CSV table of C-alpha atoms and ligand atoms in Angstrom, one decimal:
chain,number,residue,atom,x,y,z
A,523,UNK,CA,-8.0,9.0,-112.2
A,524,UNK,CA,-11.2,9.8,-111.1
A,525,UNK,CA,-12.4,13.5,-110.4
A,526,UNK,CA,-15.6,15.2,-109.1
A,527,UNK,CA,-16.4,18.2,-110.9
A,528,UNK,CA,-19.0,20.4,-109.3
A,529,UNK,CA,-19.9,23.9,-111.2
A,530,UNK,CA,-20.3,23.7,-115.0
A,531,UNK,CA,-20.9,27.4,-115.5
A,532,UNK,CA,-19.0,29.8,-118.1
A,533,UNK,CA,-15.6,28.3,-117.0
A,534,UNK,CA,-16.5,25.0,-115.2
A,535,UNK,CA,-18.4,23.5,-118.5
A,536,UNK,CA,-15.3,23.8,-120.5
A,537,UNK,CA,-12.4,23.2,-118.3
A,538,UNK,CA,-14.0,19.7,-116.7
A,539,UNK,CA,-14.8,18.9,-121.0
A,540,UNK,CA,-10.9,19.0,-121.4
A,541,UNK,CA,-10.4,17.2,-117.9
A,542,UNK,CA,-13.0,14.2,-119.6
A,543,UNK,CA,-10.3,13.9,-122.4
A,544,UNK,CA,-8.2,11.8,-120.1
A,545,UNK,CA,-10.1,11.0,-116.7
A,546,UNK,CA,-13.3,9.6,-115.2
A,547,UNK,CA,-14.8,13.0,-114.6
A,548,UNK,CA,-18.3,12.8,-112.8
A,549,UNK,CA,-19.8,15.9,-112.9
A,550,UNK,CA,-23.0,17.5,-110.5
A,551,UNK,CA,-24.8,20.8,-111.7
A,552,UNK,CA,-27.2,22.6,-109.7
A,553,UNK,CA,-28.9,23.3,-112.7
A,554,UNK,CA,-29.1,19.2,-113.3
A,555,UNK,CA,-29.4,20.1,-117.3
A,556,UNK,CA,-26.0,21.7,-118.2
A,557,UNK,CA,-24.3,18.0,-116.3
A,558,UNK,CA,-26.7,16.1,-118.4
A,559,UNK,CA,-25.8,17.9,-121.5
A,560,UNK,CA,-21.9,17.7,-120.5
A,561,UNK,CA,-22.4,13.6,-120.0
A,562,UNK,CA,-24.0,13.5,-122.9
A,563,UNK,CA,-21.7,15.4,-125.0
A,564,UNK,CA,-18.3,15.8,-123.6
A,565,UNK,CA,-17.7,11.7,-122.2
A,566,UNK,CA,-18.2,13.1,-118.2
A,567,UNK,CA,-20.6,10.8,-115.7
A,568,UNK,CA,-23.2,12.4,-114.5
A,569,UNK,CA,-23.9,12.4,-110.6
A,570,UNK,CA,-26.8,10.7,-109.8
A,571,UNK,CA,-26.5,12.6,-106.4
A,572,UNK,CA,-23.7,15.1,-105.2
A,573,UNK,CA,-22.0,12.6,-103.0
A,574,UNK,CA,-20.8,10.6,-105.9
A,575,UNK,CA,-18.4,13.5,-106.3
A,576,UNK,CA,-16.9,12.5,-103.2
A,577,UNK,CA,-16.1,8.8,-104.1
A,578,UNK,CA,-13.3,10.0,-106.5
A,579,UNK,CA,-9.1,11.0,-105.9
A,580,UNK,CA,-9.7,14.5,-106.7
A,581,UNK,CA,-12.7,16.9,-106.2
A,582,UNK,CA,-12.9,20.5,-107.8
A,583,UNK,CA,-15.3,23.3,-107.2
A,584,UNK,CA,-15.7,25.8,-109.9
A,585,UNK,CA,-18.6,28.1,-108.1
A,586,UNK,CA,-19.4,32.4,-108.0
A,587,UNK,CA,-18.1,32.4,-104.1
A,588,UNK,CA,-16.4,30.6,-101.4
A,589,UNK,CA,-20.1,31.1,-99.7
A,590,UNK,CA,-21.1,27.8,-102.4
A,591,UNK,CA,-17.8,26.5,-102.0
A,592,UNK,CA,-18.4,26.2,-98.3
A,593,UNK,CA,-22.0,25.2,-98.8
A,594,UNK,CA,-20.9,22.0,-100.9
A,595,UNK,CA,-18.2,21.0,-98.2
A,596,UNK,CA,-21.1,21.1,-95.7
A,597,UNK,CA,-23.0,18.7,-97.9
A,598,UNK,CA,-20.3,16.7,-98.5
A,599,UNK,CA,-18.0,16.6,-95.7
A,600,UNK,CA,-19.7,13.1,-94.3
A,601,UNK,CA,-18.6,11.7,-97.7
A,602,UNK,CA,-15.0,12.4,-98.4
A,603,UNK,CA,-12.4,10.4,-97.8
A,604,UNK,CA,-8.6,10.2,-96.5
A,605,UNK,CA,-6.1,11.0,-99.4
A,606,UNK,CA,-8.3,13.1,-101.7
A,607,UNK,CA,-7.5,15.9,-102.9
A,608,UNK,CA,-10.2,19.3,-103.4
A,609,UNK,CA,-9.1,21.7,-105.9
A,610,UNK,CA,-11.0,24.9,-105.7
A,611,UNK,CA,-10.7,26.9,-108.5
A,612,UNK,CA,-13.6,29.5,-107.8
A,613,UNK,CA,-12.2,32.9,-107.5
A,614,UNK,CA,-12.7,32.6,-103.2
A,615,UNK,CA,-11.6,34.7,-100.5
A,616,UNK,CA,-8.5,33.4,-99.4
A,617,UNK,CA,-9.5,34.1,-95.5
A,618,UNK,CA,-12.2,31.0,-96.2
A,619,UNK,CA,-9.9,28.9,-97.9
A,620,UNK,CA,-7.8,28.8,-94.8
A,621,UNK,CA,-10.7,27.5,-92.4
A,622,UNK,CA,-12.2,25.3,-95.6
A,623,UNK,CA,-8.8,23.5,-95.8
A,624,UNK,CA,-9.0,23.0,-91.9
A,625,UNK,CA,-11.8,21.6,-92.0
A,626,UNK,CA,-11.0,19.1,-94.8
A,627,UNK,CA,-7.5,18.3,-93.3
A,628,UNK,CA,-9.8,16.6,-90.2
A,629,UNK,CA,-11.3,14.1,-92.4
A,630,UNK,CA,-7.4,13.9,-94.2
A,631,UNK,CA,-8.5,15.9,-97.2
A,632,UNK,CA,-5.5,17.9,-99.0
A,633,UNK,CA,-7.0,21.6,-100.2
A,634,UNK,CA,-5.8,24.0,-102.7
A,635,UNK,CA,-7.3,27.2,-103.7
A,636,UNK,CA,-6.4,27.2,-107.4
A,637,UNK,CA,-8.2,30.1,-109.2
A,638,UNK,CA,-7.6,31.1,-113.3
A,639,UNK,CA,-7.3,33.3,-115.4
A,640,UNK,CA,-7.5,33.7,-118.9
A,641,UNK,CA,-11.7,33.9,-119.1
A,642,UNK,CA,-13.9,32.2,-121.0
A,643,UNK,CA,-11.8,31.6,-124.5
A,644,UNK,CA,-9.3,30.2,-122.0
A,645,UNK,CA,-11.2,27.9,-120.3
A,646,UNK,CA,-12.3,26.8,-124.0
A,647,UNK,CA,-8.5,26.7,-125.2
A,648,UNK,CA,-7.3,25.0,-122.2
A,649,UNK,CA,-5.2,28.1,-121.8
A,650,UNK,CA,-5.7,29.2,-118.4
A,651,UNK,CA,-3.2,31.1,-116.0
A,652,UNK,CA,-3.8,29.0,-112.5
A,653,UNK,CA,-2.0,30.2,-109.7
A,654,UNK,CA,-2.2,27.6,-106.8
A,655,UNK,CA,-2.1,28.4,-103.1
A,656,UNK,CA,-0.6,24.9,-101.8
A,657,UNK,CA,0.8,23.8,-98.5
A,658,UNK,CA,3.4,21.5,-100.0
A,659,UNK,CA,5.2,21.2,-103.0
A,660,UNK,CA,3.2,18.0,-103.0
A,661,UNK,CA,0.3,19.0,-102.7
A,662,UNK,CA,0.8,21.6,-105.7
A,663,UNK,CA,2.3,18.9,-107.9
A,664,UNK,CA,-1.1,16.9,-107.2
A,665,UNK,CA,-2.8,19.6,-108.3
A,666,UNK,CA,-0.9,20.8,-111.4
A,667,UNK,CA,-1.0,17.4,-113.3
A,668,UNK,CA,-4.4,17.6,-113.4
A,669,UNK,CA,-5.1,21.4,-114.1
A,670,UNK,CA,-2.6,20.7,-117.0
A,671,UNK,CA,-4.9,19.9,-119.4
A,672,UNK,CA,-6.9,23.1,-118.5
A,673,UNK,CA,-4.1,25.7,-119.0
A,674,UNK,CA,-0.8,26.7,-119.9
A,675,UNK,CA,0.6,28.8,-117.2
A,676,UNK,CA,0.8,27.2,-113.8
A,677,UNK,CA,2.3,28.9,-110.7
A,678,UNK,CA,2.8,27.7,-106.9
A,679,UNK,CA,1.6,31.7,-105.3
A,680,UNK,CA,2.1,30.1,-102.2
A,681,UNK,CA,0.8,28.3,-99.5
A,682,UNK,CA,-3.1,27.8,-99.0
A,683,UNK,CA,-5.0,31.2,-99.9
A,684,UNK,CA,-2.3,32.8,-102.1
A,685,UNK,CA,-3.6,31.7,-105.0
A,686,UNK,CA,-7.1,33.4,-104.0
A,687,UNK,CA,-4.8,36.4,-103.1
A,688,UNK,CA,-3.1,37.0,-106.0
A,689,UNK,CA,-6.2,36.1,-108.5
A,690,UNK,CA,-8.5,38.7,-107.0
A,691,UNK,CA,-5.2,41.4,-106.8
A,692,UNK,CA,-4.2,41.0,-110.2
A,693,UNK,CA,-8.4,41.4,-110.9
A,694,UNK,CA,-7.8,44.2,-109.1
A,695,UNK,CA,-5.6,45.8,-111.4
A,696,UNK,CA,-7.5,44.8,-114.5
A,697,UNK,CA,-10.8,46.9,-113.1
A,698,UNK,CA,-9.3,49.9,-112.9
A,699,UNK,CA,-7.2,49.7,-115.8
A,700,UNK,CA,-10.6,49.1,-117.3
A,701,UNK,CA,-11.7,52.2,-115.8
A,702,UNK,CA,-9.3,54.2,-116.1
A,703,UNK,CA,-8.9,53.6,-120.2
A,704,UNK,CA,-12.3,54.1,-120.7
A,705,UNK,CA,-12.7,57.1,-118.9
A,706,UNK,CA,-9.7,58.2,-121.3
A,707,UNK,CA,-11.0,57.2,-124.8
A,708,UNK,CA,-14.6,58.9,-123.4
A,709,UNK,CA,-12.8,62.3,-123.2
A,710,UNK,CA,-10.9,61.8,-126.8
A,711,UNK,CA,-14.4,61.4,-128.1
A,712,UNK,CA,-15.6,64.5,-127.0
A,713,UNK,CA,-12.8,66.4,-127.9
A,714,UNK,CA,-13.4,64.8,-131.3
A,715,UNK,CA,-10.9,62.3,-131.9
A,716,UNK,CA,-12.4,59.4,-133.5
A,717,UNK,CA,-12.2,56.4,-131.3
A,718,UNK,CA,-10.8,53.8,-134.1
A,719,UNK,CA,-7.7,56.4,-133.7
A,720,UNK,CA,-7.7,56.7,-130.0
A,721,UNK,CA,-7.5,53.1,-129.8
A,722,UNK,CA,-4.6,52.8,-132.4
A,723,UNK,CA,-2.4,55.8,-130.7
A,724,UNK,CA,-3.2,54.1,-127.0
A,725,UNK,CA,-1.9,50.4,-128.4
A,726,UNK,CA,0.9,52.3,-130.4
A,727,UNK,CA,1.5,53.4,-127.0
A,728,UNK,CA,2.5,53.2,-123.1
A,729,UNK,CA,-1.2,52.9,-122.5
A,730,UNK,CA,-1.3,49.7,-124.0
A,731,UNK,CA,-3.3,47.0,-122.1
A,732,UNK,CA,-5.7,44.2,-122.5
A,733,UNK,CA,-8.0,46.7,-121.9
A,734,UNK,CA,-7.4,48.5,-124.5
A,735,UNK,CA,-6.3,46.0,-127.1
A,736,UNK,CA,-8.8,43.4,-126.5
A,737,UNK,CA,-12.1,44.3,-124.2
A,738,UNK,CA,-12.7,47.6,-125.0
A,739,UNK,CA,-12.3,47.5,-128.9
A,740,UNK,CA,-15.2,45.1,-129.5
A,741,UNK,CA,-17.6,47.2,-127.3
A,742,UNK,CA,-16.7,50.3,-128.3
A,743,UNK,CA,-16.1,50.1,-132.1
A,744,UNK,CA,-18.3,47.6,-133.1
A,745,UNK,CA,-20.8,48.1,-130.2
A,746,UNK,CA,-21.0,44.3,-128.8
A,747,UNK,CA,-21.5,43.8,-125.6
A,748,UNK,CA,-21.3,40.0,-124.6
A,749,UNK,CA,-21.5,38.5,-121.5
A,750,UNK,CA,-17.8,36.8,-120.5
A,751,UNK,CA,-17.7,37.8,-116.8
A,752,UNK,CA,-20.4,39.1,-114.5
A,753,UNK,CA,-19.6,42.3,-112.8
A,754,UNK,CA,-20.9,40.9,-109.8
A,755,UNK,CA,-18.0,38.2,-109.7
A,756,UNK,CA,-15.6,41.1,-110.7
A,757,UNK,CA,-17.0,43.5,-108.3
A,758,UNK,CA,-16.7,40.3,-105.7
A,759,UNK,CA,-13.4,39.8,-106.5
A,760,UNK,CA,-11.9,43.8,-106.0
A,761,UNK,CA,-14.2,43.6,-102.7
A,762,UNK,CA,-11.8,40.8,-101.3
A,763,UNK,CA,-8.5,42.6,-102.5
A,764,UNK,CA,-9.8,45.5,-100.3
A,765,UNK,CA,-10.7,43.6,-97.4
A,766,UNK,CA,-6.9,42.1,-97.5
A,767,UNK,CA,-5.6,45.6,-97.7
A,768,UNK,CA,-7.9,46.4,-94.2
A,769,UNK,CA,-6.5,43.6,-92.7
A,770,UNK,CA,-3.1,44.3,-93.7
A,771,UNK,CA,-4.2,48.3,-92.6
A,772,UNK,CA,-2.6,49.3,-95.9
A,773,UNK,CA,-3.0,52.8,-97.8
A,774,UNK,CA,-4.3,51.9,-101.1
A,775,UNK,CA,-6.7,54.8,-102.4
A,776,UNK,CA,-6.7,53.7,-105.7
A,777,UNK,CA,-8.1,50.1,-104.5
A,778,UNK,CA,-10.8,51.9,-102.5
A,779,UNK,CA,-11.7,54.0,-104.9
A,780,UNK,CA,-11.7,51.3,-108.1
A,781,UNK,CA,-14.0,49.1,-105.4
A,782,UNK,CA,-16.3,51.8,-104.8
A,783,UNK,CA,-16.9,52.6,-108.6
A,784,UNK,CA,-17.2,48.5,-109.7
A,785,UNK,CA,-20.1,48.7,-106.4
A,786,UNK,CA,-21.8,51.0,-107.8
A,787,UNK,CA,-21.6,50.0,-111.1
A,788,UNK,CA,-23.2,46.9,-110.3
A,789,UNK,CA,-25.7,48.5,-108.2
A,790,UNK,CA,-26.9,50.4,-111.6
A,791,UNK,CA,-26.0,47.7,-113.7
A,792,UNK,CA,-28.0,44.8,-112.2
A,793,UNK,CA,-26.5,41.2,-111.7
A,794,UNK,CA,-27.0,40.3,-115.1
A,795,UNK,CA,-24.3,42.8,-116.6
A,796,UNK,CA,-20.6,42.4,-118.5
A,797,UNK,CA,-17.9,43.7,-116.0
A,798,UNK,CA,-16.4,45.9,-119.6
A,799,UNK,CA,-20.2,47.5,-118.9
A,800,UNK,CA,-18.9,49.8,-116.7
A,801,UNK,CA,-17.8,51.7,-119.7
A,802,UNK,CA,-22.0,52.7,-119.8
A,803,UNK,CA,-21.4,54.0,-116.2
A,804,UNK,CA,-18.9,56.5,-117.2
A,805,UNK,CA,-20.3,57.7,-120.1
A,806,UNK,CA,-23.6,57.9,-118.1
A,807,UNK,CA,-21.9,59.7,-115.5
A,808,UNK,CA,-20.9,62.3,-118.2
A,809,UNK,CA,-24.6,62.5,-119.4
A,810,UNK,CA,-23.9,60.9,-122.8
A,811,UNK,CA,-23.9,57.4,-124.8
A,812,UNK,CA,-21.1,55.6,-126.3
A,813,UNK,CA,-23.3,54.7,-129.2
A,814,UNK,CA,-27.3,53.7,-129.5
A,815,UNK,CA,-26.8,50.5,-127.7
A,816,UNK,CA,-25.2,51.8,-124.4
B,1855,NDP,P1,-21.1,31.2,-113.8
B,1855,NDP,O1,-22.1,32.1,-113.1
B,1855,NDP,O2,-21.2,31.1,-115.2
B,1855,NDP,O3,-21.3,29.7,-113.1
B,1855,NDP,C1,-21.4,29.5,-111.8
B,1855,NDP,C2,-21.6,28.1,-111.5
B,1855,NDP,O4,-21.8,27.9,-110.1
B,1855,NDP,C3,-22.8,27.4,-112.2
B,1855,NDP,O5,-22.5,26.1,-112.5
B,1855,NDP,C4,-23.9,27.5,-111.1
B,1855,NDP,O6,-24.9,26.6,-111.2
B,1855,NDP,C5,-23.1,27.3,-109.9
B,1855,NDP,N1,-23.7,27.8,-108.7
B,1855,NDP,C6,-24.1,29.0,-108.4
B,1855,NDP,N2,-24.6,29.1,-107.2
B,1855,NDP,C7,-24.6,27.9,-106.7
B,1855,NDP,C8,-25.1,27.3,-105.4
B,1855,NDP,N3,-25.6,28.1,-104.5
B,1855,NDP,N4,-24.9,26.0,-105.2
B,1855,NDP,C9,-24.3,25.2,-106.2
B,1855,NDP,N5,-23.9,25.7,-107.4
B,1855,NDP,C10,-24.0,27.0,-107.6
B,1855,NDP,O7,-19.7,31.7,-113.3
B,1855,NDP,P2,-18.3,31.6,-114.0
B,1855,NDP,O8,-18.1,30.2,-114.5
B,1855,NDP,O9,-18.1,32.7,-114.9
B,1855,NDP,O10,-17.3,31.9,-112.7
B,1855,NDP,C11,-17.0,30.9,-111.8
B,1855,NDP,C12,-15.8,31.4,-111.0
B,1855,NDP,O11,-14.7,31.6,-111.8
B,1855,NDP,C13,-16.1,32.7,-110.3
B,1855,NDP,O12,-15.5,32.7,-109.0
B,1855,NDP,C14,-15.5,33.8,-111.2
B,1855,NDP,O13,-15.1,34.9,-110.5
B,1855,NDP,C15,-14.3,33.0,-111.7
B,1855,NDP,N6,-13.8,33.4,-113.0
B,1855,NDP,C16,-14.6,33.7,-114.1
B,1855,NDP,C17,-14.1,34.1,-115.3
B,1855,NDP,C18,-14.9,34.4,-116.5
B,1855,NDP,O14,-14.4,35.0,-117.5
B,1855,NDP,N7,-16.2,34.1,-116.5
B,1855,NDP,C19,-12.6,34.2,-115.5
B,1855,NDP,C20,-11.8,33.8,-114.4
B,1855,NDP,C21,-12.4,33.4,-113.2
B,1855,NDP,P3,-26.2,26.9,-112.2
B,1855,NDP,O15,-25.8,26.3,-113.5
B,1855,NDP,O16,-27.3,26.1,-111.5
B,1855,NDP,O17,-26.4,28.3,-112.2
């Protein structure tokens, strides 16, 4: 088969390497140097101009927002053809998604919004969670033999824009679980429990979380502080869970209030920062330092 793949960032680079392992993958960059280096490397084709991407059975997007995603059907819109399939597996806003897949259904494009999870050791396991907003069985089944080779858990949410739903709302959940763990272990600290042991009682315990069994240990305890996942796509991402609860005129306070604290986390953080950073924010906002480095 042959598949455009446009967006070889943290995720993109290694899920369209395992998609090389058995199709034509022709890959386009912004930054033209990472698809060179994945051509060269991984067995993809590089673009020699975006509309190659188009000439293929399947296209997938793998970009911050559905602003680029949109921006890449504009440019290549006049190039697609009947019976291809887009896959876009950006984490989008599922409100776009909708109008995107209109628009490509007029030039007899199938779209599905098929967002992961799993972050950046999935994408380089091939161990992704993808949960695909489809409008057929079909057009799912399309989809899922070729994610396959990029993860192990693949769900049909719904129809077009679920997928984009459910990814940012389970997001959701992960920020302020995030939050609200951190906030925790800061106050054990101060009360002088040492955190190696606040960490073993909360994963001994019903406060158990990825949060607190995976993210938080390696910052905290042995003070690293990688960058996985930019605050500014997590913060994205809780900002479209809240705008579906406006439109659905929900009560969620907690939502609000974990949107508001990822805003202005990123506001004082700057673009460039680890979403697990917002553990600095709170201990910042209590006028101390989890260790030298932050
Ligand atoms: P990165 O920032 O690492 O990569 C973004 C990619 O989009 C790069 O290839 C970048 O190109 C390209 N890009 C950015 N702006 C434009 C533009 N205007 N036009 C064309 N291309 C553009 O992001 P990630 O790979 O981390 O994230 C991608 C998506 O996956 C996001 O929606 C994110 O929320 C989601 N996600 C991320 C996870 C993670 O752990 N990182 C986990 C699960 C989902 P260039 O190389 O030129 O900068």
């Amino acid at each position: 088969m042959r598949i455009g793949f446009i967006g070889l960032g943290a995720m993109g680079f290694p899920m369209a390497r395992h998609l090389a392992k058995e199709h034509e993958v022709i890959v386009w960059n912004r930054t033209r140097e990472k698809a060179e280096r994945h051509a060269r490397e991984h067995g993809s084709h590089l673009a020699d101009d975006i509309a190659d991407t188009a000439n293929t059975d399947v296209l997938i997007t793998m970009l911050p927002t559905s602003r680029e995603v949109d921006e890449i059907v504009d440019r290549l819109l006049p190039y697609v053809k009947p019976g291809m399939l887009w896959i876009d597996a950006t984490s989008g806003d599922p409100s776009v998604s909708k109008a995107t897949a209109q628009r490509l259904a007029g030039k007899g494009v199938a779209f599905v919004d098929a967002p992961v999870t799993g972050a950046t050791v999935g994408a380089e396991n091939a161990t992704l969670t993808i949960m695909i907003g489809a409008k057929s069985e079909a057009d799912f089944e399309r989809a899922r033999d070729v994610l396959r080779l990029c993860g192990k858990t693949i769900i049909h949410a719904g129809d077009i824009g679920a997928g984009h739903a459910i990814k940012v709302l389970t997001n959701s959940i992960m920020g302020a679980t995030v939050w609200m763990t951190a906030e925790c272990l800061l106050i054990a600290k101060q009360y002088g429990i040492d955190l190696k042991t606040a960490l073993a009682v909360t994963n001994a315990g019903s406060g158990r979380s990825n949060a607190s069994e995976n993210l938080l240990p390696m910052r905290l305890l042995e003070h690293k502080w990688p960058l996985v996942f930019k605050l500014a796509h997590h913060d994205k991402d809780i900002r479209i869970a809240s705008s579906l609860a406006h439109a659905q005129h929900a009560s969620t306070p907690m939502l609000a209030l974990t949107q508001q604290l990822f805003t202005a986390s990123l506001h004082q953080l700057g673009e460039g920062a680890d979403y697990v950073e917002v553990a600095k924010v709170i201990a910042a906002m209590n006028g101390t330092k989890w260790d030298e480095s932050g």
